[in-house]
């Protein structure tokens, strides 16, 4: 990869990271909220 | 590798100076430094608390404090050490080292990183504020239930518990943000050619840690939120009279609590092979085996939680399942020990301070592992549980395993961070004092536990007096010798012999290809991975 | 914990002596008694007196042997390496990173095969047997003892005979506060010890009225949580007469360190005699609630009950430990009217608070643990002490009537 860490490449990596971060964050929030409806 | 160009840091001029620099920084090294500093400060705060406790336990009878205050100190000591010292130290390592080690210019989400750190100081204040408020006659002090928040004691307690619940939420959010950042950085920011199976073991250890945090912290947050609603909004999650179950809290808490042990230890297990390999001048033995062991330990850690409350009573099949699943963790853990020792085998070893700490870690953490194996046994556990035997066991895991592991990493990478060599003489003195005092403190506690001394008691029967006195003497030497550590770091930051880019002769890894200290932006052009 | 075998302790004695001399140089230590009767250094479980405790000790000894051997073996290899594989001129470090030959694979995998064997066979099989025995609470149980944990005392009940009493710490506060010399069984002595017959399988049921407690007697090898709203069970079969001491093992609030367990294991005949005496005592207490008491009698009895049951939180002079434990001196609750105009309980009044407690606080419902006479006495005492001058009193018979009224209106 010749253009590794070029501004475009970094922007691409960052937006991919942000998407994944929101996904994980959403999963965490879901786990947290779902817990309250857990019946034992 | 030699052809890496480092364009002069023309960005640096735009950064504000002074305090504002630290408040607004998005640089992974600045944030890493702040995490490490915060952890060191809180290490001393938590240490002072437990020295007060050990002073009270020096002799039978109540000398220095009343039981209420004693109960507050032990709980806040644990919360501070776990959430405000060990976890931030590990995150500090991750921030400083992961971008350097995987050839990335910075963490993937720098602003999230900044936010993650700045949540910590308010949380630490929340945790300790009730102590101050009580001095002014407001409330009855900090959380007095131990760090485990067990309901219904925590439902009954004063407002210190609400403060602790709030603090744990904030600390949890901070950890989750840090974990998300580490995961996405490892997934997306690696230099070209850095495949997952070439990833440094430290990054692997942290990757598993981050996943564990994300899987278990929401459960802890949920449990303490339920506690909060039980306390103030009339719910009955943990109140049997209202159809709830106090043991439900223990299940939820330890579903987080057991993985938490590995959350504290995996970063250390990750950095250990780097140190051992560097000072043995020999490549890491069994890289693949260690990676799979990390994964196996991560997976096993979420299915063994109930061994923390065998005495609460559960069906026989459950007891047997949790016993054997706990014992199985010994297999991947033994793989790690095997690999560490095999890395040393037929190497060309020298024993600078980081290597001393690494060896001390292996031996003492070995004791934690072996006593852990014994504790897994349900029948014997009935005697060990809630006693000082357990206290000694988990301090071998979390002090000798966790904190001495962190010290290994600090001494190993300090030249890289500061550009100076620390005082080897002071470092070695610090090591020997720590190891001797640590054992002086905790070996007697094994015997106290066997003789039948319960934990978390402010006063004890006379047959426990001698061992307690020895333990207290050990604790004070241990506490005081940590001042050497702080002084050594401070002196190293201020000056000292210039550190080479490759500060240690046998050190291997991308971080040593950069100058010491590294430039403001780590890898603006990607390194070439061999 | 109490029965000591002096012979096995002699080796530790000189060391203990030195330490005591050294400790006595400190001013606080002058409150310590000469302690030759109590062994100082003990390195293993106390002498087991039940089948479970014997088995636990055997398992513990076996496991300690196994892990000591593992520890020595593994670290002998490491120490050998650290001595011999050092950097020196002309010595080249090896570069291997994995087993390369079949033989090497064999040696690399062998430790894990051994570990598996240790985990699941050597340690696993005795462990499973012990668990099954430990949890077998019902087979051939001769009698039942019900243990109820409460902040910070234990209540014992023998359902078959109806004997029921509360057992609290007997060590004087002055000893705890170093104002007088500590006795031999400091913190491990109670006012009413529980009696159990030797050689009988006793099924122990545990519960709690407030928070989680843990009933633990080390020499029985038994430790089980007492959980509010749930019954947990365990069993003991004591093989040797004696006095056995233990403590609450689960942090249960302020006085967690001050709620010991003392069990007197006696021959069956002696147990039956003790049980009959208890029955007679309970009958006497019941008849005493029928007669009318004088105010002086109530005050005297109340002072006694207050000292045992209330002073730990509300303090000997009624000053309390605010905010967790309110003062009784000048208390709003104490100074409510005794009863309503039609002779009923005043909701959230003094009688209600003492009998029914306050949910969510350590203030417990004393209707469950105190007799009618004790309740009447302590209520009368509180209303006329610490500067409270209500001047009124309540009779045991009135308490008995109020009990029928049910709990909170």
PDB file of N, CA, C and O in Angstrom, chain B residues 61-62 67 71 145 156 250 281-282 285-286 311-312 324 327 330 335 346-347 349 377 382-386 450 454 456 459 462-463 466-467 505, chain C residues 19 35 40-41 60 81 85 87 91 93-94 97 99 112 119-120 127 151 176 178 183 186 212 216 218 223 225 232 247 249-251 253-254 256:
ATOM      1  N   UNK B  61      -8.281  -5.036  69.834  1.00  0.00           N
ATOM      2  CA  UNK B  61      -8.882  -3.858  70.469  1.00  0.00           C
ATOM      3  C   UNK B  61      -9.027  -2.759  69.434  1.00  0.00           C
ATOM      4  O   UNK B  61      -8.384  -2.790  68.393  1.00  0.00           O
ATOM      5  N   UNK B  62      -9.908  -1.810  69.710  1.00  0.00           N
ATOM      6  CA  UNK B  62     -10.071  -0.682  68.804  1.00  0.00           C
ATOM      7  C   UNK B  62      -9.183   0.455  69.281  1.00  0.00           C
ATOM      8  O   UNK B  62      -9.341   0.931  70.392  1.00  0.00           O
ATOM      9  N   UNK B  67     -15.624   0.906  64.104  1.00  0.00           N
ATOM     10  CA  UNK B  67     -15.897  -0.047  63.030  1.00  0.00           C
ATOM     11  C   UNK B  67     -16.521   0.591  61.783  1.00  0.00           C
ATOM     12  O   UNK B  67     -16.216   0.194  60.666  1.00  0.00           O
ATOM     13  N   UNK B  71     -14.961   0.023  58.087  1.00  0.00           N
ATOM     14  CA  UNK B  71     -15.671  -0.576  56.958  1.00  0.00           C
ATOM     15  C   UNK B  71     -15.609   0.309  55.716  1.00  0.00           C
ATOM     16  O   UNK B  71     -15.570  -0.183  54.592  1.00  0.00           O
ATOM     17  N   UNK B 145     -19.773  -1.054  52.636  1.00  0.00           N
ATOM     18  CA  UNK B 145     -20.199  -2.436  52.390  1.00  0.00           C
ATOM     19  C   UNK B 145     -19.075  -3.291  51.837  1.00  0.00           C
ATOM     20  O   UNK B 145     -19.300  -4.418  51.428  1.00  0.00           O
ATOM     21  N   UNK B 156     -29.424  -0.771  52.770  1.00  0.00           N
ATOM     22  CA  UNK B 156     -29.605  -0.187  54.089  1.00  0.00           C
ATOM     23  C   UNK B 156     -28.673   1.014  54.325  1.00  0.00           C
ATOM     24  O   UNK B 156     -28.992   1.900  55.100  1.00  0.00           O
ATOM     25  N   UNK B 250     -25.480 -10.861  43.777  1.00  0.00           N
ATOM     26  CA  UNK B 250     -24.160 -11.486  43.745  1.00  0.00           C
ATOM     27  C   UNK B 250     -23.867 -12.081  42.380  1.00  0.00           C
ATOM     28  O   UNK B 250     -22.745 -11.995  41.881  1.00  0.00           O
ATOM     29  N   UNK B 281      17.208 -11.811  25.618  1.00  0.00           N
ATOM     30  CA  UNK B 281      17.809 -11.670  24.279  1.00  0.00           C
ATOM     31  C   UNK B 281      17.435 -12.854  23.398  1.00  0.00           C
ATOM     32  O   UNK B 281      18.262 -13.442  22.723  1.00  0.00           O
ATOM     33  N   UNK B 282      16.166 -13.147  23.395  1.00  0.00           N
ATOM     34  CA  UNK B 282      15.691 -14.349  22.716  1.00  0.00           C
ATOM     35  C   UNK B 282      14.241 -14.080  22.331  1.00  0.00           C
ATOM     36  O   UNK B 282      13.501 -13.484  23.117  1.00  0.00           O
ATOM     37  N   UNK B 285       8.732 -17.146  23.156  1.00  0.00           N
ATOM     38  CA  UNK B 285       8.383 -18.543  22.899  1.00  0.00           C
ATOM     39  C   UNK B 285       6.864 -18.677  22.857  1.00  0.00           C
ATOM     40  O   UNK B 285       6.156 -18.118  23.682  1.00  0.00           O
ATOM     41  N   UNK B 286       6.374 -19.414  21.859  1.00  0.00           N
ATOM     42  CA  UNK B 286       4.958 -19.776  21.835  1.00  0.00           C
ATOM     43  C   UNK B 286       4.011 -18.603  21.663  1.00  0.00           C
ATOM     44  O   UNK B 286       3.026 -18.488  22.388  1.00  0.00           O
ATOM     45  N   UNK B 311     -20.473 -20.358  49.303  1.00  0.00           N
ATOM     46  CA  UNK B 311     -21.124 -20.539  50.599  1.00  0.00           C
ATOM     47  C   UNK B 311     -22.541 -19.981  50.632  1.00  0.00           C
ATOM     48  O   UNK B 311     -23.245 -20.164  51.620  1.00  0.00           O
ATOM     49  N   UNK B 312     -22.961 -19.295  49.552  1.00  0.00           N
ATOM     50  CA  UNK B 312     -24.331 -18.778  49.539  1.00  0.00           C
ATOM     51  C   UNK B 312     -25.328 -19.908  49.353  1.00  0.00           C
ATOM     52  O   UNK B 312     -26.520 -19.718  49.541  1.00  0.00           O
ATOM     53  N   UNK B 324     -15.312 -27.131  38.383  1.00  0.00           N
ATOM     54  CA  UNK B 324     -14.474 -27.637  37.295  1.00  0.00           C
ATOM     55  C   UNK B 324     -14.190 -26.570  36.244  1.00  0.00           C
ATOM     56  O   UNK B 324     -13.098 -26.516  35.680  1.00  0.00           O
ATOM     57  N   UNK B 327     -11.411 -24.593  37.650  1.00  0.00           N
ATOM     58  CA  UNK B 327     -10.137 -25.313  37.573  1.00  0.00           C
ATOM     59  C   UNK B 327      -9.588 -25.317  36.157  1.00  0.00           C
ATOM     60  O   UNK B 327      -8.365 -25.286  35.951  1.00  0.00           O
ATOM     61  N   UNK B 330      -6.836 -23.083  34.856  1.00  0.00           N
ATOM     62  CA  UNK B 330      -5.421 -23.355  35.129  1.00  0.00           C
ATOM     63  C   UNK B 330      -4.684 -23.814  33.874  1.00  0.00           C
ATOM     64  O   UNK B 330      -3.472 -23.636  33.786  1.00  0.00           O
ATOM     65  N   UNK B 335      -0.183 -22.504  30.327  1.00  0.00           N
ATOM     66  CA  UNK B 335       0.471 -22.279  29.031  1.00  0.00           C
ATOM     67  C   UNK B 335       1.287 -20.995  29.102  1.00  0.00           C
ATOM     68  O   UNK B 335       2.432 -20.941  28.647  1.00  0.00           O
ATOM     69  N   UNK B 346      17.652 -21.034  27.944  1.00  0.00           N
ATOM     70  CA  UNK B 346      18.795 -20.919  27.029  1.00  0.00           C
ATOM     71  C   UNK B 346      18.864 -19.542  26.370  1.00  0.00           C
ATOM     72  O   UNK B 346      19.361 -19.404  25.257  1.00  0.00           O
ATOM     73  N   UNK B 347      18.324 -18.531  27.065  1.00  0.00           N
ATOM     74  CA  UNK B 347      18.537 -17.166  26.599  1.00  0.00           C
ATOM     75  C   UNK B 347      19.867 -16.655  27.137  1.00  0.00           C
ATOM     76  O   UNK B 347      20.666 -17.416  27.694  1.00  0.00           O
ATOM     77  N   UNK B 349      20.491 -14.063  29.687  1.00  0.00           N
ATOM     78  CA  UNK B 349      19.744 -13.152  30.564  1.00  0.00           C
ATOM     79  C   UNK B 349      20.625 -12.144  31.291  1.00  0.00           C
ATOM     80  O   UNK B 349      21.753 -12.443  31.674  1.00  0.00           O
ATOM     81  N   UNK B 377     -11.886 -25.470  44.815  1.00  0.00           N
ATOM     82  CA  UNK B 377     -12.489 -26.662  45.392  1.00  0.00           C
ATOM     83  C   UNK B 377     -13.573 -26.271  46.396  1.00  0.00           C
ATOM     84  O   UNK B 377     -13.307 -25.613  47.392  1.00  0.00           O
ATOM     85  N   UNK B 382     -15.131 -23.766  51.540  1.00  0.00           N
ATOM     86  CA  UNK B 382     -15.986 -23.425  52.673  1.00  0.00           C
ATOM     87  C   UNK B 382     -15.142 -22.923  53.841  1.00  0.00           C
ATOM     88  O   UNK B 382     -15.581 -22.084  54.612  1.00  0.00           O
ATOM     89  N   UNK B 383     -13.915 -23.431  53.965  1.00  0.00           N
ATOM     90  CA  UNK B 383     -13.044 -22.949  55.043  1.00  0.00           C
ATOM     91  C   UNK B 383     -12.307 -21.675  54.654  1.00  0.00           C
ATOM     92  O   UNK B 383     -12.096 -20.800  55.475  1.00  0.00           O
ATOM     93  N   UNK B 384     -11.860 -21.586  53.390  1.00  0.00           N
ATOM     94  CA  UNK B 384     -11.060 -20.423  52.980  1.00  0.00           C
ATOM     95  C   UNK B 384     -11.919 -19.173  52.811  1.00  0.00           C
ATOM     96  O   UNK B 384     -11.471 -18.058  53.040  1.00  0.00           O
ATOM     97  N   UNK B 385     -13.146 -19.389  52.328  1.00  0.00           N
ATOM     98  CA  UNK B 385     -13.975 -18.282  51.878  1.00  0.00           C
ATOM     99  C   UNK B 385     -14.205 -17.266  52.992  1.00  0.00           C
ATOM    100  O   UNK B 385     -14.340 -17.625  54.150  1.00  0.00           O
ATOM    101  N   UNK B 386     -14.275 -15.974  52.617  1.00  0.00           N
ATOM    102  CA  UNK B 386     -14.519 -14.898  53.577  1.00  0.00           C
ATOM    103  C   UNK B 386     -13.432 -14.819  54.640  1.00  0.00           C
ATOM    104  O   UNK B 386     -13.636 -14.193  55.678  1.00  0.00           O
ATOM    105  N   UNK B 450      -6.314 -19.570  57.552  1.00  0.00           N
ATOM    106  CA  UNK B 450      -6.440 -20.986  57.906  1.00  0.00           C
ATOM    107  C   UNK B 450      -6.848 -21.134  59.366  1.00  0.00           C
ATOM    108  O   UNK B 450      -7.632 -22.014  59.729  1.00  0.00           O
ATOM    109  N   UNK B 454     -11.894 -14.158  60.016  1.00  0.00           N
ATOM    110  CA  UNK B 454     -12.693 -13.659  58.902  1.00  0.00           C
ATOM    111  C   UNK B 454     -12.107 -12.346  58.376  1.00  0.00           C
ATOM    112  O   UNK B 454     -11.419 -11.631  59.108  1.00  0.00           O
ATOM    113  N   UNK B 456     -12.465  -8.419  56.790  1.00  0.00           N
ATOM    114  CA  UNK B 456     -13.302  -7.238  57.027  1.00  0.00           C
ATOM    115  C   UNK B 456     -13.748  -7.099  58.472  1.00  0.00           C
ATOM    116  O   UNK B 456     -14.858  -6.622  58.746  1.00  0.00           O
ATOM    117  N   UNK B 459     -11.511  -5.798  64.519  1.00  0.00           N
ATOM    118  CA  UNK B 459     -10.916  -6.246  65.767  1.00  0.00           C
ATOM    119  C   UNK B 459     -10.968  -7.763  65.750  1.00  0.00           C
ATOM    120  O   UNK B 459     -11.834  -8.345  65.102  1.00  0.00           O
ATOM    121  N   UNK B 462      -7.627 -13.000  70.297  1.00  0.00           N
ATOM    122  CA  UNK B 462      -6.216 -12.865  70.675  1.00  0.00           C
ATOM    123  C   UNK B 462      -5.292 -13.812  69.926  1.00  0.00           C
ATOM    124  O   UNK B 462      -4.120 -13.490  69.722  1.00  0.00           O
ATOM    125  N   UNK B 463      -5.798 -14.979  69.488  1.00  0.00           N
ATOM    126  CA  UNK B 463      -4.849 -15.896  68.849  1.00  0.00           C
ATOM    127  C   UNK B 463      -4.385 -15.390  67.485  1.00  0.00           C
ATOM    128  O   UNK B 463      -3.486 -15.968  66.890  1.00  0.00           O
ATOM    129  N   UNK B 466      -0.341 -12.107  66.798  1.00  0.00           N
ATOM    130  CA  UNK B 466       1.050 -12.073  66.342  1.00  0.00           C
ATOM    131  C   UNK B 466       1.142 -11.899  64.828  1.00  0.00           C
ATOM    132  O   UNK B 466       1.877 -11.057  64.326  1.00  0.00           O
ATOM    133  N   UNK B 467       0.379 -12.734  64.103  1.00  0.00           N
ATOM    134  CA  UNK B 467       0.453 -12.646  62.644  1.00  0.00           C
ATOM    135  C   UNK B 467      -0.005 -11.283  62.150  1.00  0.00           C
ATOM    136  O   UNK B 467       0.531 -10.752  61.185  1.00  0.00           O
ATOM    137  N   UNK B 505      19.198  -3.599  25.190  1.00  0.00           N
ATOM    138  CA  UNK B 505      19.954  -4.282  24.149  1.00  0.00           C
ATOM    139  C   UNK B 505      19.092  -5.291  23.395  1.00  0.00           C
ATOM    140  O   UNK B 505      19.090  -5.332  22.167  1.00  0.00           O
TER     141      UNK B 505
ATOM    142  N   UNK C  19       8.028 -12.110  70.757  1.00  0.00           N
ATOM    143  CA  UNK C  19       7.191 -11.087  70.152  1.00  0.00           C
ATOM    144  C   UNK C  19       6.361 -10.371  71.212  1.00  0.00           C
ATOM    145  O   UNK C  19       6.133  -9.180  71.141  1.00  0.00           O
ATOM    146  N   UNK C  35      -0.681 -14.720  77.720  1.00  0.00           N
ATOM    147  CA  UNK C  35      -1.578 -15.499  76.884  1.00  0.00           C
ATOM    148  C   UNK C  35      -1.009 -16.890  76.645  1.00  0.00           C
ATOM    149  O   UNK C  35      -0.999 -17.371  75.539  1.00  0.00           O
ATOM    150  N   UNK C  40      -0.213 -19.015  69.776  1.00  0.00           N
ATOM    151  CA  UNK C  40      -0.075 -17.810  68.986  1.00  0.00           C
ATOM    152  C   UNK C  40       0.029 -18.117  67.495  1.00  0.00           C
ATOM    153  O   UNK C  40      -0.737 -17.611  66.702  1.00  0.00           O
ATOM    154  N   UNK C  41       0.960 -18.952  67.131  1.00  0.00           N
ATOM    155  CA  UNK C  41       1.169 -19.204  65.707  1.00  0.00           C
ATOM    156  C   UNK C  41       0.540 -20.523  65.311  1.00  0.00           C
ATOM    157  O   UNK C  41       0.968 -21.580  65.739  1.00  0.00           O
ATOM    158  N   UNK C  60      -7.471 -30.306  52.076  1.00  0.00           N
ATOM    159  CA  UNK C  60      -6.596 -29.136  52.130  1.00  0.00           C
ATOM    160  C   UNK C  60      -5.129 -29.561  52.187  1.00  0.00           C
ATOM    161  O   UNK C  60      -4.301 -29.051  51.442  1.00  0.00           O
ATOM    162  N   UNK C  81      17.492 -22.044  35.066  1.00  0.00           N
ATOM    163  CA  UNK C  81      17.698 -21.260  33.848  1.00  0.00           C
ATOM    164  C   UNK C  81      18.326 -19.900  34.165  1.00  0.00           C
ATOM    165  O   UNK C  81      19.243 -19.439  33.481  1.00  0.00           O
ATOM    166  N   UNK C  85      21.666 -19.557  32.218  1.00  0.00           N
ATOM    167  CA  UNK C  85      21.492 -18.950  30.894  1.00  0.00           C
ATOM    168  C   UNK C  85      21.630 -17.446  30.990  1.00  0.00           C
ATOM    169  O   UNK C  85      20.721 -16.704  30.644  1.00  0.00           O
ATOM    170  N   UNK C  87      23.828 -13.793  30.238  1.00  0.00           N
ATOM    171  CA  UNK C  87      24.674 -13.194  29.213  1.00  0.00           C
ATOM    172  C   UNK C  87      26.127 -13.269  29.677  1.00  0.00           C
ATOM    173  O   UNK C  87      26.459 -12.866  30.790  1.00  0.00           O
ATOM    174  N   UNK C  91      28.845 -16.679  24.820  1.00  0.00           N
ATOM    175  CA  UNK C  91      27.624 -17.489  24.959  1.00  0.00           C
ATOM    176  C   UNK C  91      26.546 -16.897  24.059  1.00  0.00           C
ATOM    177  O   UNK C  91      26.240 -15.706  24.124  1.00  0.00           O
ATOM    178  N   UNK C  93      22.647 -16.769  22.746  1.00  0.00           N
ATOM    179  CA  UNK C  93      21.284 -17.158  23.115  1.00  0.00           C
ATOM    180  C   UNK C  93      20.678 -18.013  22.019  1.00  0.00           C
ATOM    181  O   UNK C  93      20.958 -17.813  20.843  1.00  0.00           O
ATOM    182  N   UNK C  94      19.845 -18.969  22.435  1.00  0.00           N
ATOM    183  CA  UNK C  94      19.140 -19.785  21.454  1.00  0.00           C
ATOM    184  C   UNK C  94      18.071 -18.934  20.773  1.00  0.00           C
ATOM    185  O   UNK C  94      17.793 -17.809  21.199  1.00  0.00           O
ATOM    186  N   UNK C  97      11.409 -20.816  19.103  1.00  0.00           N
ATOM    187  CA  UNK C  97      10.180 -20.166  19.576  1.00  0.00           C
ATOM    188  C   UNK C  97       9.036 -21.168  19.704  1.00  0.00           C
ATOM    189  O   UNK C  97       7.915 -20.783  20.018  1.00  0.00           O
ATOM    190  N   UNK C  99       8.230 -25.847  19.952  1.00  0.00           N
ATOM    191  CA  UNK C  99       8.818 -27.185  19.864  1.00  0.00           C
ATOM    192  C   UNK C  99       9.078 -27.535  18.397  1.00  0.00           C
ATOM    193  O   UNK C  99       8.280 -27.159  17.532  1.00  0.00           O
ATOM    194  N   UNK C 112       0.968 -30.278  30.698  1.00  0.00           N
ATOM    195  CA  UNK C 112      -0.466 -30.000  30.645  1.00  0.00           C
ATOM    196  C   UNK C 112      -1.276 -31.260  30.869  1.00  0.00           C
ATOM    197  O   UNK C 112      -2.351 -31.214  31.470  1.00  0.00           O
ATOM    198  N   UNK C 119      -5.998 -31.610  38.048  1.00  0.00           N
ATOM    199  CA  UNK C 119      -7.251 -30.851  38.161  1.00  0.00           C
ATOM    200  C   UNK C 119      -8.452 -31.764  38.315  1.00  0.00           C
ATOM    201  O   UNK C 119      -9.268 -31.598  39.212  1.00  0.00           O
ATOM    202  N   UNK C 120      -8.577 -32.694  37.382  1.00  0.00           N
ATOM    203  CA  UNK C 120      -9.853 -33.400  37.284  1.00  0.00           C
ATOM    204  C   UNK C 120      -9.861 -34.744  37.992  1.00  0.00           C
ATOM    205  O   UNK C 120     -10.918 -35.264  38.311  1.00  0.00           O
ATOM    206  N   UNK C 127     -12.838 -33.876  45.695  1.00  0.00           N
ATOM    207  CA  UNK C 127     -13.650 -32.671  45.841  1.00  0.00           C
ATOM    208  C   UNK C 127     -15.113 -32.977  45.600  1.00  0.00           C
ATOM    209  O   UNK C 127     -15.979 -32.563  46.369  1.00  0.00           O
ATOM    210  N   UNK C 151     -28.625  -8.206  62.803  1.00  0.00           N
ATOM    211  CA  UNK C 151     -27.581  -7.261  63.156  1.00  0.00           C
ATOM    212  C   UNK C 151     -27.567  -7.024  64.655  1.00  0.00           C
ATOM    213  O   UNK C 151     -28.503  -6.444  65.166  1.00  0.00           O
ATOM    214  N   UNK C 176     -12.830  -4.037  74.586  1.00  0.00           N
ATOM    215  CA  UNK C 176     -12.660  -3.671  73.176  1.00  0.00           C
ATOM    216  C   UNK C 176     -11.966  -2.318  73.079  1.00  0.00           C
ATOM    217  O   UNK C 176     -11.109  -2.106  72.225  1.00  0.00           O
ATOM    218  N   UNK C 178      -9.846  -1.105  75.042  1.00  0.00           N
ATOM    219  CA  UNK C 178      -8.548  -1.174  75.716  1.00  0.00           C
ATOM    220  C   UNK C 178      -8.544  -0.531  77.102  1.00  0.00           C
ATOM    221  O   UNK C 178      -7.510  -0.124  77.589  1.00  0.00           O
ATOM    222  N   UNK C 183      -9.844 -10.664  78.006  1.00  0.00           N
ATOM    223  CA  UNK C 183      -9.970 -12.028  78.518  1.00  0.00           C
ATOM    224  C   UNK C 183      -9.466 -13.052  77.520  1.00  0.00           C
ATOM    225  O   UNK C 183      -9.162 -12.733  76.373  1.00  0.00           O
ATOM    226  N   UNK C 186     -11.531 -13.329  74.261  1.00  0.00           N
ATOM    227  CA  UNK C 186     -11.863 -11.997  73.772  1.00  0.00           C
ATOM    228  C   UNK C 186     -12.551 -12.074  72.406  1.00  0.00           C
ATOM    229  O   UNK C 186     -12.023 -12.679  71.475  1.00  0.00           O
ATOM    230  N   UNK C 212     -27.205 -10.077  54.781  1.00  0.00           N
ATOM    231  CA  UNK C 212     -26.613 -11.411  54.703  1.00  0.00           C
ATOM    232  C   UNK C 212     -25.551 -11.572  55.798  1.00  0.00           C
ATOM    233  O   UNK C 212     -24.696 -10.712  55.969  1.00  0.00           O
ATOM    234  N   UNK C 216     -20.218 -19.417  60.804  1.00  0.00           N
ATOM    235  CA  UNK C 216     -18.969 -20.142  60.574  1.00  0.00           C
ATOM    236  C   UNK C 216     -18.363 -20.616  61.886  1.00  0.00           C
ATOM    237  O   UNK C 216     -18.122 -19.819  62.786  1.00  0.00           O
ATOM    238  N   UNK C 218     -14.979 -22.734  62.462  1.00  0.00           N
ATOM    239  CA  UNK C 218     -13.886 -23.385  61.733  1.00  0.00           C
ATOM    240  C   UNK C 218     -13.705 -24.861  62.068  1.00  0.00           C
ATOM    241  O   UNK C 218     -13.438 -25.661  61.177  1.00  0.00           O
ATOM    242  N   UNK C 223     -19.436 -23.472  56.785  1.00  0.00           N
ATOM    243  CA  UNK C 223     -19.635 -22.028  56.633  1.00  0.00           C
ATOM    244  C   UNK C 223     -20.768 -21.847  55.629  1.00  0.00           C
ATOM    245  O   UNK C 223     -20.703 -22.334  54.517  1.00  0.00           O
ATOM    246  N   UNK C 225     -24.037 -19.078  54.284  1.00  0.00           N
ATOM    247  CA  UNK C 225     -24.653 -17.757  54.364  1.00  0.00           C
ATOM    248  C   UNK C 225     -26.064 -17.846  54.926  1.00  0.00           C
ATOM    249  O   UNK C 225     -26.797 -18.783  54.628  1.00  0.00           O
ATOM    250  N   UNK C 232     -31.270 -21.470  53.884  1.00  0.00           N
ATOM    251  CA  UNK C 232     -30.136 -22.246  53.404  1.00  0.00           C
ATOM    252  C   UNK C 232     -29.885 -23.325  54.434  1.00  0.00           C
ATOM    253  O   UNK C 232     -30.279 -23.191  55.596  1.00  0.00           O
ATOM    254  N   UNK C 247     -17.241 -17.147  64.107  1.00  0.00           N
ATOM    255  CA  UNK C 247     -17.673 -15.763  63.942  1.00  0.00           C
ATOM    256  C   UNK C 247     -18.539 -15.616  62.709  1.00  0.00           C
ATOM    257  O   UNK C 247     -18.514 -16.466  61.821  1.00  0.00           O
ATOM    258  N   UNK C 249     -18.992 -14.341  59.133  1.00  0.00           N
ATOM    259  CA  UNK C 249     -17.924 -14.201  58.147  1.00  0.00           C
ATOM    260  C   UNK C 249     -18.300 -13.289  56.985  1.00  0.00           C
ATOM    261  O   UNK C 249     -17.494 -13.078  56.100  1.00  0.00           O
ATOM    262  N   UNK C 250     -19.526 -12.775  56.951  1.00  0.00           N
ATOM    263  CA  UNK C 250     -19.907 -11.898  55.838  1.00  0.00           C
ATOM    264  C   UNK C 250     -20.125 -10.497  56.389  1.00  0.00           C
ATOM    265  O   UNK C 250     -20.882 -10.329  57.341  1.00  0.00           O
ATOM    266  N   UNK C 251     -19.469  -9.520  55.767  1.00  0.00           N
ATOM    267  CA  UNK C 251     -19.601  -8.138  56.235  1.00  0.00           C
ATOM    268  C   UNK C 251     -21.082  -7.775  56.327  1.00  0.00           C
ATOM    269  O   UNK C 251     -21.802  -7.820  55.347  1.00  0.00           O
ATOM    270  N   UNK C 253     -22.264  -4.951  58.300  1.00  0.00           N
ATOM    271  CA  UNK C 253     -22.483  -3.643  58.881  1.00  0.00           C
ATOM    272  C   UNK C 253     -21.542  -3.378  60.037  1.00  0.00           C
ATOM    273  O   UNK C 253     -20.540  -4.073  60.220  1.00  0.00           O
ATOM    274  N   UNK C 254     -21.894  -2.374  60.831  1.00  0.00           N
ATOM    275  CA  UNK C 254     -21.029  -1.828  61.866  1.00  0.00           C
ATOM    276  C   UNK C 254     -20.360  -2.898  62.732  1.00  0.00           C
ATOM    277  O   UNK C 254     -19.136  -2.920  62.849  1.00  0.00           O
ATOM    278  N   UNK C 256     -20.020  -6.170  62.485  1.00  0.00           N
ATOM    279  CA  UNK C 256     -19.747  -7.463  61.850  1.00  0.00           C
ATOM    280  C   UNK C 256     -18.665  -8.239  62.608  1.00  0.00           C
ATOM    281  O   UNK C 256     -18.739  -9.460  62.738  1.00  0.00           O
TER     282      UNK C 256
END
